[in-house]
Amino acid sequence: MADLTPLLDTLDMVTVRSAGVLDPELTDRAAGDVRALRLQRGYLGDQLVVALAGGTGSGKSSLINALAGRPVASVSTVRPHTDEPLALISSDTGSGIDSLLESLGITRTVSQSTFEHLVILDLPDVDSIAEWHRRIVEDLLPRIDVVIWVFDPEKYQDRLLHDAFLKPLAAWGSQLIFVLNQIDRLEDDETRLVATDLAGYLGEDGYEHPAIFLTAASPAEGTPVGVQALADYLSTRLDEKRVAFTKTIAEAGRITRDLASAANVWGGGSVDFEDRWGRVRDATAAALATGPDPAEIEDALCRVEDFVAAIGVEVGDDFGDRIRSEFPLTRIETDVHAVAKTAAAASEPEPRGRKKAKRRVEAGEAAAADEMEDRIGRPLRDLLRSRAEFGAWVAQTGIVSAELKERMQ
Ligand SMILES: Nc1nc2c(ncn2[C@@H]2O[C@H](COP(=O)(O)OP(=O)(O)OP(=O)(O)O)[C@@H](O)[C@H]2O)c(=O)[nH]1
Ligand SMILES: [Mg+2]
């Protein structure tokens, strides 16, 4: 089962880590794009999650049974009947659905294998309007894909039902679809009239093109009517959802790629800092330890400047700018002169014995290397660490996307 949440979480980390590495404008734009992906309505997995709503006795549990092709939900003439929520889940579901069900307080699940990637929730009726509203608007609509509102031929025109429930939900548009159930209790022309009447009511409620299905989920005689058309429609919605799901993965890739290529970390983008810096530091320390020779200092300056400039170019425009602004030539000059002074102080030659002189040069070299590390190596490494962390999250996005695509096959 594929679920987008881990991908979106990883994308969040990519944008957070890109701050400080990239131009803030780029980071902000990416963060906005990720937010837009999160705001997509519905369940963030490649399953279609559907809940049944509507008046007690309209036939919600019967409809679940008809869709499942076998009795899974308990049906009764006694009202209200369903008192424990039930989820009909396809046998290929995984952890994403588990946590959704847990958050909705649904512990009873029945597995089905006839309708892949479909999850149907049968929820008990609740007493108060406020509780209904909270459940549908806060719990369900943001986190599932479709609410099927089931009417029966008697109560479909109930004013309270339209004013209190359906009008406020009209903003959710096609996330709500409608079923007029128990049509076996009407004559054919009556069914047409009622359906037209219902469409009129829903239009007044604010539903522009309501999808209305006419069913007899559990007719007094014969087999269910109209349930296949509803199942086909849900199949189409599932296909659309899987297309959108694939698009989201592609969009996540696009966002990551834009950031990663701006920071030049795409495909690793290692600047091999430790080895290169080690060589520059040791060569500079060795040269400066032999004495405060102006030519050696000039050479050392050039070596460090070239190194910082090369790293700046390799890490990409925006982050390169940051490195250049933290290590301007004036800073490098001050640092190298300070290192030369330290080296000179530590290795000040004394006239006694060759061995001692050699030891002093070594001491000067070590002191110079330490100071190079303190002044240049460590701050540069700290800067590059933020970029490396960003690069790690970029790589992680690639891994999560690949796993998702594989699971969707
Ligand atoms: N004639 C006819 N009766 C139906 C149809 N669908 C359901 N019923 C009957 O209507 C009654 C209520 O059906 P349920 O499926 O339990 O209704 P529900 O919406 O789940 O009810 P609650 O769980 O109380 O919310 C039962 O007696 C069903 O047999 C139908 O299409 N035609
Ligand atoms: Mg029921």
Coordinates of C-alpha atoms and ligand atoms in Angstrom, one line a residue:
M1 CA 0.0 0.0 0.0
A2 CA 1.4 3.3 -1.0
D3 CA 1.0 6.4 1.2
L4 CA 2.2 9.9 0.4
T5 CA 2.8 11.0 4.0
P6 CA 6.4 9.8 4.3
L7 CA 7.3 11.5 1.0
L8 CA 5.7 14.8 2.0
D9 CA 7.5 14.6 5.4
T10 CA 10.8 14.0 3.6
L11 CA 10.1 16.9 1.3
D12 CA 9.5 19.2 4.3
M13 CA 13.0 18.2 5.5
V14 CA 14.5 19.0 2.1
T15 CA 13.0 22.5 2.2
V16 CA 13.9 23.1 5.8
R17 CA 17.5 22.0 5.2
S18 CA 17.8 24.0 2.0
A19 CA 17.4 27.2 4.1
G20 CA 20.9 28.6 4.6
V21 CA 22.2 26.6 1.6
L22 CA 20.1 28.4 -1.0
D23 CA 18.6 31.7 -1.9
P24 CA 15.7 32.2 0.6
E25 CA 13.3 33.0 -2.3
L26 CA 13.9 29.5 -3.8
T27 CA 13.4 27.9 -0.4
D28 CA 10.2 29.8 0.2
R29 CA 8.8 28.9 -3.2
A30 CA 9.6 25.2 -2.6
A31 CA 8.0 25.3 0.9
G32 CA 4.8 26.8 -0.7
D33 CA 4.8 24.0 -3.3
V34 CA 5.0 21.4 -0.6
R35 CA 2.2 23.0 1.4
A36 CA 0.0 22.9 -1.8
L37 CA 0.7 19.2 -2.1
R38 CA -0.3 18.7 1.5
L39 CA -3.5 20.7 1.1
Q40 CA -4.7 18.2 -1.6
R41 CA -7.9 16.9 -0.1
G42 CA -8.5 13.3 0.6
Y43 CA -6.7 10.3 1.8
L44 CA -3.0 10.5 1.0
G45 CA -2.6 7.0 -0.2
D46 CA -3.3 5.2 -3.5
Q47 CA -6.5 3.7 -2.1
L48 CA -9.9 5.3 -2.5
V49 CA -11.4 5.7 1.0
V50 CA -15.2 6.1 1.0
A51 CA -17.6 6.7 3.9
L52 CA -21.3 6.2 4.0
A53 CA -23.5 8.9 5.5
G54 CA -27.1 9.7 5.7
G55 CA -30.2 9.1 7.8
T56 CA -30.6 6.0 9.9
G57 CA -32.5 3.3 8.0
S58 CA -31.7 4.7 4.6
G59 CA -29.7 1.6 3.8
K60 CA -26.0 2.4 4.4
S61 CA -25.1 -1.0 5.8
S62 CA -27.2 -2.7 3.1
L63 CA -25.2 -0.8 0.5
I64 CA -21.9 -2.0 2.0
N65 CA -23.1 -5.5 1.8
A66 CA -24.3 -5.0 -1.8
L67 CA -20.9 -3.5 -2.8
A68 CA -19.0 -6.3 -1.0
G69 CA -21.3 -8.9 -2.6
R70 CA -21.8 -10.7 0.7
P71 CA -23.2 -9.8 4.1
V72 CA -20.4 -8.0 6.0
A73 CA -22.4 -5.3 7.8
S74 CA -25.3 -6.0 10.1
V75 CA -28.6 -4.8 8.8
S76 CA -31.8 -4.4 10.8
T77 CA -35.3 -3.0 10.8
V78 CA -34.6 -1.7 14.2
R79 CA -33.4 2.0 14.2
P80 CA -30.8 3.2 14.6
H81 CA -28.9 0.0 14.1
T82 CA -25.2 0.3 13.3
D83 CA -23.7 1.1 16.6
E84 CA -20.1 0.1 16.0
P85 CA -18.2 1.5 13.0
L86 CA -17.0 -0.9 10.4
A87 CA -14.4 -0.7 7.7
L88 CA -14.5 -2.8 4.6
I89 CA -10.9 -2.8 3.5
S90 CA -9.3 -4.4 0.5
S91 CA -6.9 -7.1 1.4
D92 CA -3.9 -5.2 0.0
T93 CA -4.1 -2.3 2.5
G94 CA -1.2 -1.4 4.8
S95 CA -0.1 0.9 7.6
G96 CA -1.5 4.1 6.1
I97 CA -5.1 2.8 6.4
D98 CA -4.4 1.3 9.9
S99 CA -3.5 4.7 11.2
L100 CA -6.4 6.4 9.5
L101 CA -8.8 3.9 11.0
E102 CA -7.2 4.2 14.4
S103 CA -7.6 8.0 14.3
L104 CA -11.3 7.6 13.4
G105 CA -11.8 5.1 16.2
I106 CA -12.7 2.2 13.9
T107 CA -11.4 -1.1 15.2
R108 CA -13.7 -3.5 13.3
T109 CA -12.5 -4.4 9.8
V110 CA -13.6 -6.9 7.3
S111 CA -11.3 -7.7 4.4
Q112 CA -12.5 -7.9 0.8
S113 CA -10.6 -8.9 -2.3
T114 CA -13.2 -8.1 -5.0
F115 CA -12.5 -4.4 -5.2
E116 CA -8.8 -3.7 -5.1
H117 CA -7.7 -0.4 -3.5
L118 CA -11.1 0.4 -2.1
V119 CA -11.9 1.1 1.5
I120 CA -15.5 1.7 2.7
L121 CA -16.5 3.0 6.1
D122 CA -19.9 2.3 7.7
L123 CA -20.3 4.6 10.6
P124 CA -22.9 4.6 13.2
D125 CA -25.5 7.3 13.3
V126 CA -24.9 10.1 15.9
D127 CA -27.5 12.0 17.8
S128 CA -26.6 15.7 17.7
I129 CA -26.1 17.9 14.7
A130 CA -23.0 19.3 16.2
E131 CA -21.5 15.9 16.5
W132 CA -22.4 14.9 13.0
H133 CA -20.9 18.1 11.7
R134 CA -17.7 17.6 13.6
R135 CA -17.4 14.0 12.3
I136 CA -18.0 14.8 8.7
V137 CA -16.2 18.1 8.3
E138 CA -13.3 17.7 10.7
D139 CA -12.7 14.0 10.8
L140 CA -13.8 12.6 7.4
L141 CA -13.8 15.1 4.6
P142 CA -10.2 16.3 5.0
R143 CA -8.9 12.8 5.3
I144 CA -10.9 10.5 3.0
D145 CA -11.9 10.8 -0.6
V146 CA -15.6 10.4 -1.0
V147 CA -18.6 10.6 1.2
I148 CA -21.6 8.7 -0.2
W149 CA -24.8 10.3 1.2
V150 CA -27.6 7.8 1.2
F151 CA -31.2 8.9 0.9
D152 CA -34.4 6.9 1.1
P153 CA -37.5 7.9 -0.8
E154 CA -39.3 9.2 2.2
K155 CA -36.8 11.5 4.0
Y156 CA -34.8 12.9 1.0
Q157 CA -36.7 16.2 1.2
D158 CA -36.4 16.7 4.9
R159 CA -35.6 20.5 5.4
L160 CA -33.5 20.0 8.4
L161 CA -31.4 17.4 6.6
H162 CA -30.7 19.9 3.7
D163 CA -30.2 23.0 5.8
A164 CA -28.2 21.5 8.7
F165 CA -26.1 19.0 6.9
L166 CA -26.0 19.2 3.1
K167 CA -25.8 23.0 2.6
P168 CA -22.7 23.5 4.8
L169 CA -21.0 20.6 3.0
A170 CA -21.6 21.9 -0.5
A171 CA -18.1 23.6 -0.5
W172 CA -16.6 20.1 -0.6
G173 CA -18.1 19.7 -4.1
S174 CA -17.5 16.3 -5.7
Q175 CA -16.2 14.8 -2.5
L176 CA -19.8 14.2 -1.8
I177 CA -21.9 11.9 -4.0
F178 CA -25.5 10.8 -3.5
V179 CA -27.4 7.6 -3.6
L180 CA -31.2 7.4 -3.6
N181 CA -31.7 3.9 -2.2
Q182 CA -34.8 1.7 -1.9
I183 CA -36.0 2.6 -5.4
D184 CA -37.7 -0.9 -5.5
R185 CA -40.3 0.7 -3.3
L186 CA -41.2 3.2 -6.1
E187 CA -42.8 2.8 -9.5
D188 CA -40.4 3.6 -12.4
D189 CA -41.9 7.0 -13.2
E190 CA -42.1 7.8 -9.6
T191 CA -38.3 7.0 -9.3
R192 CA -37.6 9.5 -12.1
L193 CA -39.7 12.2 -10.4
V194 CA -38.1 11.7 -7.1
A195 CA -34.6 11.7 -8.7
T196 CA -35.4 15.0 -10.4
D197 CA -36.8 16.4 -7.3
L198 CA -33.7 15.4 -5.3
A199 CA -31.4 16.9 -7.9
G200 CA -33.4 20.2 -7.5
Y201 CA -33.0 20.1 -3.7
L202 CA -29.2 19.4 -4.0
G203 CA -28.9 22.3 -6.6
E204 CA -30.5 24.6 -4.1
D205 CA -28.1 23.3 -1.4
G206 CA -25.2 24.4 -3.6
Y207 CA -24.2 21.2 -5.5
E208 CA -23.6 22.2 -9.1
H209 CA -23.6 18.8 -10.8
P210 CA -24.4 16.3 -8.1
A211 CA -23.6 12.7 -8.9
I212 CA -26.8 10.8 -8.0
F213 CA -27.1 7.0 -8.1
L214 CA -30.4 5.2 -7.9
T215 CA -30.1 1.9 -6.1
A216 CA -32.0 -0.8 -4.4
A217 CA -29.3 -2.2 -2.1
S218 CA -31.5 -4.8 -0.5
P219 CA -34.8 -5.0 -2.5
A220 CA -37.8 -6.8 -1.0
E221 CA -37.4 -9.1 -4.0
G222 CA -34.6 -10.1 -6.3
T223 CA -31.0 -9.0 -6.4
P224 CA -29.6 -5.5 -5.8
V225 CA -30.2 -2.8 -8.4
G226 CA -27.9 0.0 -9.5
V227 CA -25.1 -1.0 -7.3
Q228 CA -22.8 -2.0 -10.2
A229 CA -23.1 1.6 -11.6
L230 CA -22.0 3.0 -8.3
A231 CA -19.1 0.5 -8.1
D232 CA -18.0 1.5 -11.7
Y233 CA -18.1 5.1 -10.7
L234 CA -16.0 4.5 -7.7
S235 CA -13.6 2.6 -10.0
T236 CA -13.2 5.7 -12.2
R237 CA -12.6 7.8 -9.1
L238 CA -10.0 5.4 -8.0
D239 CA -8.3 5.6 -11.4
E240 CA -8.3 9.4 -11.3
K241 CA -6.9 9.3 -7.9
R242 CA -4.0 7.0 -8.9
V243 CA -3.2 9.4 -11.7
A244 CA -3.2 12.3 -9.3
F245 CA -1.1 10.2 -6.9
T246 CA 1.5 9.6 -9.6
K247 CA 1.5 13.3 -10.4
T248 CA 2.2 14.2 -6.8
I249 CA 5.2 11.9 -6.8
A250 CA 6.4 13.6 -10.0
E251 CA 5.8 17.0 -8.5
A252 CA 7.8 16.0 -5.4
G253 CA 10.6 15.0 -7.7
R254 CA 10.4 18.3 -9.5
I255 CA 10.6 20.4 -6.3
T256 CA 13.5 18.3 -5.0
R257 CA 15.4 18.5 -8.3
D258 CA 15.0 22.3 -8.5
L259 CA 16.5 22.8 -5.1
A260 CA 19.1 20.1 -5.5
S261 CA 20.4 21.4 -8.8
A262 CA 20.5 25.0 -7.5
A263 CA 22.7 23.7 -4.6
N264 CA 24.6 21.4 -7.0
V265 CA 24.1 18.4 -4.7
W266 CA 22.1 16.4 -7.3
G267 CA 23.7 13.0 -7.7
G268 CA 26.0 13.4 -4.7
G269 CA 27.8 16.7 -5.5
S270 CA 30.6 15.9 -3.1
V271 CA 33.4 18.4 -3.1
D272 CA 35.7 15.9 -1.4
F273 CA 36.4 18.6 1.2
E274 CA 38.4 16.6 3.8
D275 CA 41.1 15.3 1.5
R276 CA 41.6 18.6 -0.4
W277 CA 41.5 20.8 2.7
G278 CA 43.9 18.4 4.4
R279 CA 46.4 18.9 1.6
V280 CA 46.1 22.7 1.5
R281 CA 46.3 23.0 5.3
D282 CA 49.4 20.7 5.6
A283 CA 51.3 22.3 2.7
T284 CA 50.5 25.8 4.0
A285 CA 51.5 24.9 7.5
A286 CA 54.8 23.3 6.3
A287 CA 55.7 26.3 4.2
L288 CA 54.9 28.9 6.9
A289 CA 56.8 26.9 9.6
T290 CA 60.1 27.3 7.8
G291 CA 60.1 31.1 8.5
P292 CA 58.1 34.2 7.9
D293 CA 59.2 34.5 4.3
P294 CA 57.1 37.1 2.4
A295 CA 57.1 34.9 -0.7
E296 CA 56.0 31.9 1.3
I297 CA 53.2 33.9 2.9
E298 CA 52.1 35.1 -0.6
D299 CA 52.1 31.5 -1.8
A300 CA 50.1 30.4 1.2
L301 CA 47.6 33.1 0.6
C302 CA 47.1 32.1 -3.0
R303 CA 46.7 28.5 -2.1
V304 CA 44.0 29.1 0.5
E305 CA 42.2 31.7 -1.7
D306 CA 42.2 29.2 -4.7
F307 CA 40.9 26.5 -2.5
V308 CA 38.0 28.6 -1.0
A309 CA 37.2 29.9 -4.5
A310 CA 37.1 26.4 -6.0
I311 CA 34.9 25.1 -3.3
G312 CA 32.6 28.1 -3.7
V313 CA 32.2 27.4 -7.4
E314 CA 31.7 23.7 -7.0
V315 CA 28.9 24.0 -4.4
G316 CA 26.8 26.1 -6.7
D317 CA 25.8 29.7 -7.1
D318 CA 23.8 30.4 -4.0
F319 CA 25.7 28.4 -1.5
G320 CA 28.9 29.5 -3.3
D321 CA 27.9 33.1 -2.6
R322 CA 27.5 32.3 1.0
I323 CA 31.0 30.8 1.2
R324 CA 32.5 33.8 -0.6
S325 CA 30.7 36.2 1.7
E326 CA 31.8 34.3 4.9
F327 CA 35.4 34.0 3.5
P328 CA 36.2 37.3 1.7
L329 CA 39.8 37.8 0.6
T330 CA 40.4 40.2 3.5
R331 CA 39.5 37.5 6.0
I332 CA 41.7 35.0 4.3
E333 CA 44.5 37.5 4.4
T334 CA 44.1 38.2 8.1
D335 CA 43.9 34.5 8.8
V336 CA 47.0 33.5 6.8
H337 CA 49.1 36.3 8.4
A338 CA 47.9 35.2 11.8
V339 CA 48.9 31.6 11.0
A340 CA 52.3 32.8 9.8
K341 CA 52.8 34.6 13.1
T342 CA 51.9 31.7 15.2
A343 CA 54.2 29.4 13.1
A344 CA 57.1 31.9 13.5
A345 CA 56.5 32.1 17.3
A346 CA 56.4 28.4 17.7
S347 CA 59.4 27.7 15.6
E348 CA 61.7 30.6 16.5
P349 CA 65.2 29.3 15.7
E350 CA 67.7 29.0 18.5
P351 CA 71.3 28.5 17.7
R352 CA 71.8 25.2 19.6
G353 CA 71.8 21.9 17.8
R354 CA 70.3 20.7 14.5
K355 CA 68.0 18.2 16.1
K356 CA 66.4 20.9 18.2
A357 CA 65.9 23.2 15.2
K358 CA 64.1 20.4 13.4
R359 CA 61.9 19.8 16.4
R360 CA 61.1 23.5 16.5
V361 CA 60.1 23.6 12.8
E362 CA 57.8 20.6 13.5
A363 CA 56.3 22.5 16.4
G364 CA 55.8 25.5 14.2
E365 CA 54.2 23.4 11.5
A366 CA 51.8 21.7 14.0
A367 CA 50.9 25.1 15.5
A368 CA 50.2 26.5 12.1
A369 CA 48.1 23.5 11.1
D370 CA 46.1 23.9 14.3
E371 CA 45.5 27.5 13.7
M372 CA 44.5 26.9 10.0
E373 CA 42.0 24.4 11.3
D374 CA 40.6 26.8 13.8
R375 CA 40.3 29.8 11.6
I376 CA 39.4 28.2 8.2
G377 CA 39.0 24.5 8.2
R378 CA 36.4 24.2 11.0
P379 CA 34.1 27.1 9.9
L380 CA 34.2 26.0 6.3
R381 CA 33.4 22.4 7.4
D382 CA 30.5 23.7 9.4
L383 CA 29.1 25.6 6.4
L384 CA 29.5 22.5 4.2
R385 CA 27.8 20.3 6.8
S386 CA 24.5 22.2 6.3
R387 CA 24.8 21.5 2.6
A388 CA 25.6 17.8 3.2
E389 CA 22.6 17.4 5.5
F390 CA 20.5 19.0 2.8
G391 CA 22.0 16.6 0.3
A392 CA 21.1 13.6 2.5
W393 CA 17.5 14.6 2.6
V394 CA 17.5 15.1 -1.2
A395 CA 18.8 11.5 -1.5
Q396 CA 16.1 10.3 1.0
T397 CA 13.3 11.9 -1.1
G398 CA 14.6 9.9 -4.1
I399 CA 14.5 6.7 -2.1
V400 CA 11.0 7.3 -0.7
S401 CA 9.7 8.1 -4.2
A402 CA 11.2 5.0 -5.7
E403 CA 9.6 2.9 -2.9
L404 CA 6.2 4.5 -3.5
K405 CA 6.4 3.9 -7.3
E406 CA 7.4 0.3 -6.8
R407 CA 4.5 -0.3 -4.3
M408 CA 2.1 1.2 -6.8
Q409 CA 2.9 -1.3 -9.5
Ligands
LIG1 N1 -37.1 -2.4 0.2 C1 -35.8 -2.1 0.5 N2 -35.4 -2.1 1.7 C2 -34.1 -1.8 2.0 C3 -33.2 -1.4 1.0 N3 -32.0 -1.2 1.5 C4 -32.1 -1.4 2.8 N4 -33.4 -1.8 3.1 C5 -33.9 -2.1 4.5 O1 -33.9 -1.0 5.2 C6 -33.6 -1.3 6.6 C7 -32.4 -0.5 7.1 O2 -31.3 -0.8 6.3 P1 -29.8 -0.6 6.9 O3 -28.9 -1.0 5.8 O4 -29.6 -1.3 8.2 O5 -29.8 0.9 7.1 P2 -28.6 1.9 7.8 O6 -28.6 3.1 7.0 O7 -27.4 1.1 7.9 O8 -29.2 2.2 9.2 P3 -28.4 2.6 10.5 O9 -27.4 1.6 10.7 O10 -29.5 2.6 11.6 O11 -27.9 3.9 10.3 C8 -33.4 -2.8 6.6 O12 -34.6 -3.4 7.0 C9 -33.1 -3.1 5.2 O13 -33.4 -4.4 4.9 C10 -33.7 -1.4 -0.4 O14 -33.0 -1.1 -1.3 N5 -35.0 -1.7 -0.6
MG2 MG -26.3 0.6 9.5

